[in-house]
mmCIF file of C-alpha atoms in Angstrom:
data_model
loop_
_atom_site.group_PDB
_atom_site.id
_atom_site.type_symbol
_atom_site.label_atom_id
_atom_site.label_comp_id
_atom_site.label_asym_id
_atom_site.label_seq_id
_atom_site.Cartn_x
_atom_site.Cartn_y
_atom_site.Cartn_z
ATOM 1 C CA UNK J 26 -167.159 26.975 -75.200
ATOM 2 C CA UNK J 27 -166.152 30.555 -75.938
ATOM 3 C CA UNK J 28 -167.312 30.314 -79.541
ATOM 4 C CA UNK J 29 -170.698 28.825 -78.607
ATOM 5 C CA UNK J 30 -171.426 31.501 -75.991
ATOM 6 C CA UNK J 31 -169.971 34.538 -77.750
ATOM 7 C CA UNK J 32 -170.997 36.787 -80.595
ATOM 8 C CA UNK J 33 -169.077 38.306 -83.485
ATOM 9 C CA UNK J 34 -167.571 40.997 -81.263
ATOM 10 C CA UNK J 35 -165.739 38.412 -79.139
ATOM 11 C CA UNK J 36 -163.695 36.996 -82.039
ATOM 12 C CA UNK J 37 -160.504 38.835 -80.930
ATOM 13 C CA UNK J 38 -160.668 36.811 -77.729
ATOM 14 C CA UNK J 39 -160.304 33.612 -79.752
ATOM 15 C CA UNK J 40 -157.132 34.940 -81.360
ATOM 16 C CA UNK J 41 -155.853 36.108 -77.996
ATOM 17 C CA UNK J 42 -156.464 32.810 -76.199
ATOM 18 C CA UNK J 43 -154.903 30.745 -78.994
ATOM 19 C CA UNK J 44 -151.852 32.990 -79.258
ATOM 20 C CA UNK J 45 -151.433 33.144 -75.487
ATOM 21 C CA UNK J 46 -151.554 29.354 -75.178
ATOM 22 C CA UNK J 47 -148.803 29.034 -77.793
ATOM 23 C CA UNK J 48 -146.679 31.704 -76.097
ATOM 24 C CA UNK J 49 -147.078 29.900 -72.771
ATOM 25 C CA UNK J 50 -145.980 26.667 -74.443
ATOM 26 C CA UNK J 51 -142.884 28.396 -75.836
ATOM 27 C CA UNK J 52 -142.107 29.723 -72.358
ATOM 28 C CA UNK J 53 -142.480 26.235 -70.873
ATOM 29 C CA UNK J 54 -140.096 24.777 -73.472
ATOM 30 C CA UNK J 55 -137.498 27.470 -72.757
ATOM 31 C CA UNK J 56 -137.756 27.028 -68.985
ATOM 32 C CA UNK J 57 -137.168 23.283 -69.365
ATOM 33 C CA UNK J 58 -134.078 23.801 -71.517
ATOM 34 C CA UNK J 59 -131.581 22.847 -68.799
ATOM 35 C CA UNK J 60 -133.452 19.780 -67.608
ATOM 36 C CA UNK J 61 -131.878 16.372 -68.010
ATOM 37 C CA UNK J 62 -133.056 14.207 -70.930
ATOM 38 C CA UNK J 63 -135.972 12.032 -69.932
ATOM 39 C CA UNK J 64 -138.182 9.312 -71.398
ATOM 40 C CA UNK J 65 -141.873 9.204 -70.495
ATOM 41 C CA UNK J 66 -145.153 7.515 -71.464
ATOM 42 C CA UNK J 67 -143.641 4.041 -71.042
ATOM 43 C CA UNK J 68 -140.803 4.835 -73.425
ATOM 44 C CA UNK J 69 -142.997 6.283 -76.184
ATOM 45 C CA UNK J 70 -141.830 9.880 -75.764
ATOM 46 C CA UNK J 71 -138.432 11.389 -75.036
ATOM 47 C CA UNK J 72 -137.335 14.912 -74.179
ATOM 48 C CA UNK J 73 -133.892 16.381 -74.765
ATOM 49 C CA UNK J 74 -132.439 19.670 -75.940
ATOM 50 C CA UNK J 75 -132.353 18.553 -79.567
ATOM 51 C CA UNK J 76 -136.095 17.842 -79.507
ATOM 52 C CA UNK J 77 -136.803 21.123 -77.763
ATOM 53 C CA UNK J 78 -135.183 23.084 -80.603
ATOM 54 C CA UNK J 79 -137.683 21.705 -83.101
ATOM 55 C CA UNK J 80 -140.563 22.059 -80.659
ATOM 56 C CA UNK J 81 -139.634 25.704 -80.210
ATOM 57 C CA UNK J 82 -139.572 26.254 -83.989
ATOM 58 C CA UNK J 83 -142.971 24.585 -84.446
ATOM 59 C CA UNK J 84 -144.526 26.653 -81.666
ATOM 60 C CA UNK J 85 -142.971 29.837 -83.041
ATOM 61 C CA UNK J 86 -144.306 29.183 -86.555
ATOM 62 C CA UNK J 87 -147.786 28.453 -85.201
ATOM 63 C CA UNK J 88 -147.696 31.596 -83.078
ATOM 64 C CA UNK J 89 -146.786 33.719 -86.110
ATOM 65 C CA UNK J 90 -149.339 31.958 -88.304
ATOM 66 C CA UNK J 91 -152.327 33.126 -86.263
ATOM 67 C CA UNK J 92 -151.858 36.929 -86.499
ATOM 68 C CA UNK J 93 -150.671 36.701 -90.099
ATOM 69 C CA UNK J 94 -153.866 34.903 -91.131
ATOM 70 C CA UNK J 95 -156.334 37.325 -89.514
ATOM 71 C CA UNK J 96 -156.823 39.487 -92.605
ATOM 72 C CA UNK J 97 -157.208 36.482 -94.909
ATOM 73 C CA UNK J 98 -159.851 34.877 -92.689
ATOM 74 C CA UNK J 99 -161.797 38.133 -92.492
ATOM 75 C CA UNK J 100 -161.726 38.560 -96.283
ATOM 76 C CA UNK J 101 -162.858 34.994 -96.979
ATOM 77 C CA UNK J 102 -165.408 35.040 -94.119
ATOM 78 C CA UNK J 103 -164.298 31.633 -92.877
ATOM 79 C CA UNK J 104 -165.145 30.240 -89.438
ATOM 80 C CA UNK J 105 -162.351 31.299 -87.122
ATOM 81 C CA UNK J 106 -162.947 28.645 -84.450
ATOM 82 C CA UNK J 107 -162.312 25.683 -86.747
ATOM 83 C CA UNK J 108 -159.276 27.369 -88.255
ATOM 84 C CA UNK J 109 -157.650 27.929 -84.865
ATOM 85 C CA UNK J 110 -158.569 24.403 -83.765
ATOM 86 C CA UNK J 111 -156.840 22.904 -86.806
ATOM 87 C CA UNK J 112 -153.735 25.042 -86.240
ATOM 88 C CA UNK J 113 -153.438 24.044 -82.581
ATOM 89 C CA UNK J 114 -154.085 20.355 -83.278
ATOM 90 C CA UNK J 115 -151.469 20.317 -86.034
ATOM 91 C CA UNK J 116 -149.058 21.945 -83.582
ATOM 92 C CA UNK J 117 -149.697 19.172 -81.053
ATOM 93 C CA UNK J 118 -148.987 16.564 -83.724
ATOM 94 C CA UNK J 119 -145.711 18.250 -84.608
ATOM 95 C CA UNK J 120 -144.725 18.487 -80.950
ATOM 96 C CA UNK J 121 -145.305 14.781 -80.393
ATOM 97 C CA UNK J 122 -143.405 13.934 -83.555
ATOM 98 C CA UNK J 123 -140.339 15.803 -82.252
ATOM 99 C CA UNK J 124 -140.196 13.559 -79.190
ATOM 100 C CA UNK J 125 -141.421 10.308 -80.725
ATOM 101 C CA UNK J 126 -139.435 7.331 -79.472
ATOM 102 C CA UNK J 127 -141.287 4.375 -80.981
ATOM 103 C CA UNK J 128 -142.760 3.353 -84.325
ATOM 104 C CA UNK J 129 -146.378 3.843 -83.261
ATOM 105 C CA UNK J 130 -145.852 7.432 -82.127
ATOM 106 C CA UNK J 131 -143.765 8.166 -85.218
ATOM 107 C CA UNK J 132 -146.747 7.077 -87.328
ATOM 108 C CA UNK J 133 -149.621 8.585 -85.304
ATOM 109 C CA UNK J 134 -148.063 12.033 -84.714
ATOM 110 C CA UNK J 135 -147.577 12.892 -88.420
ATOM 111 C CA UNK J 136 -151.081 11.604 -89.163
ATOM 112 C CA UNK J 137 -152.446 14.060 -86.603
ATOM 113 C CA UNK J 138 -150.509 16.819 -88.353
ATOM 114 C CA UNK J 139 -151.499 15.656 -91.845
ATOM 115 C CA UNK J 140 -155.182 15.356 -90.956
ATOM 116 C CA UNK J 141 -155.318 18.987 -89.881
ATOM 117 C CA UNK J 142 -153.221 20.035 -92.867
ATOM 118 C CA UNK J 143 -155.559 18.668 -95.500
ATOM 119 C CA UNK J 144 -158.567 19.935 -93.572
ATOM 120 C CA UNK J 145 -156.966 23.373 -93.719
ATOM 121 C CA UNK J 146 -156.238 22.967 -97.417
ATOM 122 C CA UNK J 147 -159.938 22.225 -98.002
ATOM 123 C CA UNK J 148 -161.157 24.863 -95.591
ATOM 124 C CA UNK J 149 -162.481 27.172 -98.315
ATOM 125 C CA UNK J 150 -165.037 24.813 -99.835
ATOM 126 C CA UNK J 151 -166.236 27.394 -102.357
ATOM 127 C CA UNK J 152 -162.802 27.481 -103.985
ATOM 128 C CA UNK J 153 -162.322 24.761 -106.607
ATOM 129 C CA UNK J 154 -158.566 24.730 -105.980
ATOM 130 C CA UNK J 155 -159.200 24.009 -102.310
ATOM 131 C CA UNK J 156 -161.358 20.968 -103.088
ATOM 132 C CA UNK J 157 -158.794 19.655 -105.559
ATOM 133 C CA UNK J 158 -155.963 20.115 -103.075
ATOM 134 C CA UNK J 159 -157.874 18.245 -100.380
ATOM 135 C CA UNK J 160 -158.606 15.294 -102.645
ATOM 136 C CA UNK J 161 -154.982 15.035 -103.789
ATOM 137 C CA UNK J 162 -153.788 15.459 -100.224
ATOM 138 C CA UNK J 163 -156.069 12.678 -98.965
ATOM 139 C CA UNK J 164 -155.099 10.220 -101.706
ATOM 140 C CA UNK J 165 -151.375 10.871 -101.320
ATOM 141 C CA UNK J 166 -151.648 10.630 -97.544
ATOM 142 C CA UNK J 167 -153.313 7.227 -97.728
ATOM 143 C CA UNK J 168 -150.816 5.881 -100.261
ATOM 144 C CA UNK J 169 -147.688 7.158 -98.518
ATOM 145 C CA UNK J 170 -148.919 6.113 -95.063
ATOM 146 C CA UNK J 171 -149.505 2.538 -96.226
ATOM 147 C CA UNK J 172 -146.003 2.402 -97.716
ATOM 148 C CA UNK J 173 -144.536 3.837 -94.516
ATOM 149 C CA UNK J 174 -146.334 1.292 -92.311
ATOM 150 C CA UNK J 175 -145.128 -1.522 -94.563
ATOM 151 C CA UNK J 176 -141.549 -0.336 -94.012
ATOM 152 C CA UNK J 177 -142.171 -0.193 -90.260
ATOM 153 C CA UNK J 178 -143.440 -3.785 -90.343
ATOM 154 C CA UNK J 179 -140.186 -4.942 -91.962
ATOM 155 C CA UNK J 180 -138.220 -3.076 -89.309
ATOM 156 C CA UNK J 181 -140.416 -4.506 -86.553
ATOM 157 C CA UNK J 182 -139.943 -8.077 -87.750
ATOM 158 C CA UNK J 183 -136.208 -7.766 -88.350
ATOM 159 C CA UNK J 184 -135.608 -6.430 -84.829
ATOM 160 C CA UNK J 185 -137.419 -9.315 -83.161
ATOM 161 C CA UNK J 186 -140.698 -7.535 -82.434
ATOM 162 C CA UNK J 187 -139.425 -4.259 -80.930
ATOM 163 C CA UNK J 188 -141.076 -0.855 -81.450
ATOM 164 C CA UNK J 189 -138.872 1.504 -79.385
ATOM 165 C CA UNK J 190 -136.018 3.012 -81.393
ATOM 166 C CA UNK J 191 -133.182 1.998 -79.073
ATOM 167 C CA UNK J 192 -134.665 -1.455 -78.595
ATOM 168 C CA UNK J 193 -134.867 -1.827 -82.377
ATOM 169 C CA UNK J 194 -131.148 -1.088 -82.643
ATOM 170 C CA UNK J 195 -130.375 -3.577 -79.877
ATOM 171 C CA UNK J 196 -132.655 -6.158 -81.466
ATOM 172 C CA UNK J 197 -130.964 -5.825 -84.852
ATOM 173 C CA UNK J 198 -127.575 -6.311 -83.202
ATOM 174 C CA UNK J 199 -128.721 -9.297 -81.148
ATOM 175 C CA UNK J 200 -130.384 -11.038 -84.086
ATOM 176 C CA UNK J 201 -127.526 -10.179 -86.455
ATOM 177 C CA UNK J 202 -130.046 -8.694 -88.889
ATOM 178 C CA UNK J 203 -128.449 -5.266 -89.330
ATOM 179 C CA UNK J 204 -126.844 -6.319 -92.630
ATOM 180 C CA UNK J 205 -129.800 -8.316 -93.907
ATOM 181 C CA UNK J 206 -131.748 -7.454 -97.085
ATOM 182 C CA UNK J 207 -134.812 -6.919 -94.902
ATOM 183 C CA UNK J 208 -133.295 -3.780 -93.405
ATOM 184 C CA UNK J 209 -132.571 -2.390 -96.868
ATOM 185 C CA UNK J 210 -136.151 -3.112 -97.911
ATOM 186 C CA UNK J 211 -137.469 -1.461 -94.739
ATOM 187 C CA UNK J 212 -135.386 1.672 -95.303
ATOM 188 C CA UNK J 213 -136.498 1.888 -98.935
ATOM 189 C CA UNK J 214 -140.184 1.662 -98.015
ATOM 190 C CA UNK J 215 -139.785 4.160 -95.158
ATOM 191 C CA UNK J 216 -137.964 6.602 -97.443
ATOM 192 C CA UNK J 217 -140.552 6.249 -100.203
ATOM 193 C CA UNK J 218 -143.385 6.642 -97.691
ATOM 194 C CA UNK J 219 -141.828 9.729 -96.125
ATOM 195 C CA UNK J 220 -140.918 11.534 -99.370
ATOM 196 C CA UNK J 221 -144.491 12.210 -100.577
ATOM 197 C CA UNK J 222 -145.406 13.328 -97.061
ATOM 198 C CA UNK J 223 -142.860 16.140 -97.081
ATOM 199 C CA UNK J 224 -143.788 17.204 -100.612
ATOM 200 C CA UNK J 225 -147.519 17.363 -99.970
ATOM 201 C CA UNK J 226 -146.965 19.313 -96.751
ATOM 202 C CA UNK J 227 -144.998 21.925 -98.660
ATOM 203 C CA UNK J 228 -147.364 21.954 -101.621
ATOM 204 C CA UNK J 229 -151.064 21.575 -100.948
ATOM 205 C CA UNK J 230 -151.020 22.961 -97.410
ATOM 206 C CA UNK J 231 -149.797 26.294 -98.724
#
């Protein structure tokens, strides 16, 4: 709304609002530090102090990213609104990933982060390197995500149809499947599917 009703002179307000929202989120995380661990969204999301540490780090990095990128955006004459939107959406994906408590959330949250990451990597369409990075990012994301989901399906079947992490552990114990070859196969696929994800996040997104 601000971008559609403002002119070029109001761009600092976009930086201010985005940075202020992240600072308020950091403050909310710190104020909830002493709260008891809780599980919400029908068991899909959990909050504890360990999760809050990573949420704080993600929010801090996003907060620092905005002022550090001002000069670069001005030099490249990129649209600031889309850039800030991608940063904030990627932050939301990382926040949900920190508290993910089931297989669906563990898959959807990184995809939200990855989607914004390869959109950011292809943000400068006039740069050939940006287009190449986006294409590689998209192909690797599709391949690794399919491998990761295949590993999740093995884990889902071996646990007796459970998706929550604690229920998966209980299901593996109840079905006596914790030493089965299926678990080894699931862990291999999950590891292989996660490895390219971390590499592409460190590579093309930068």
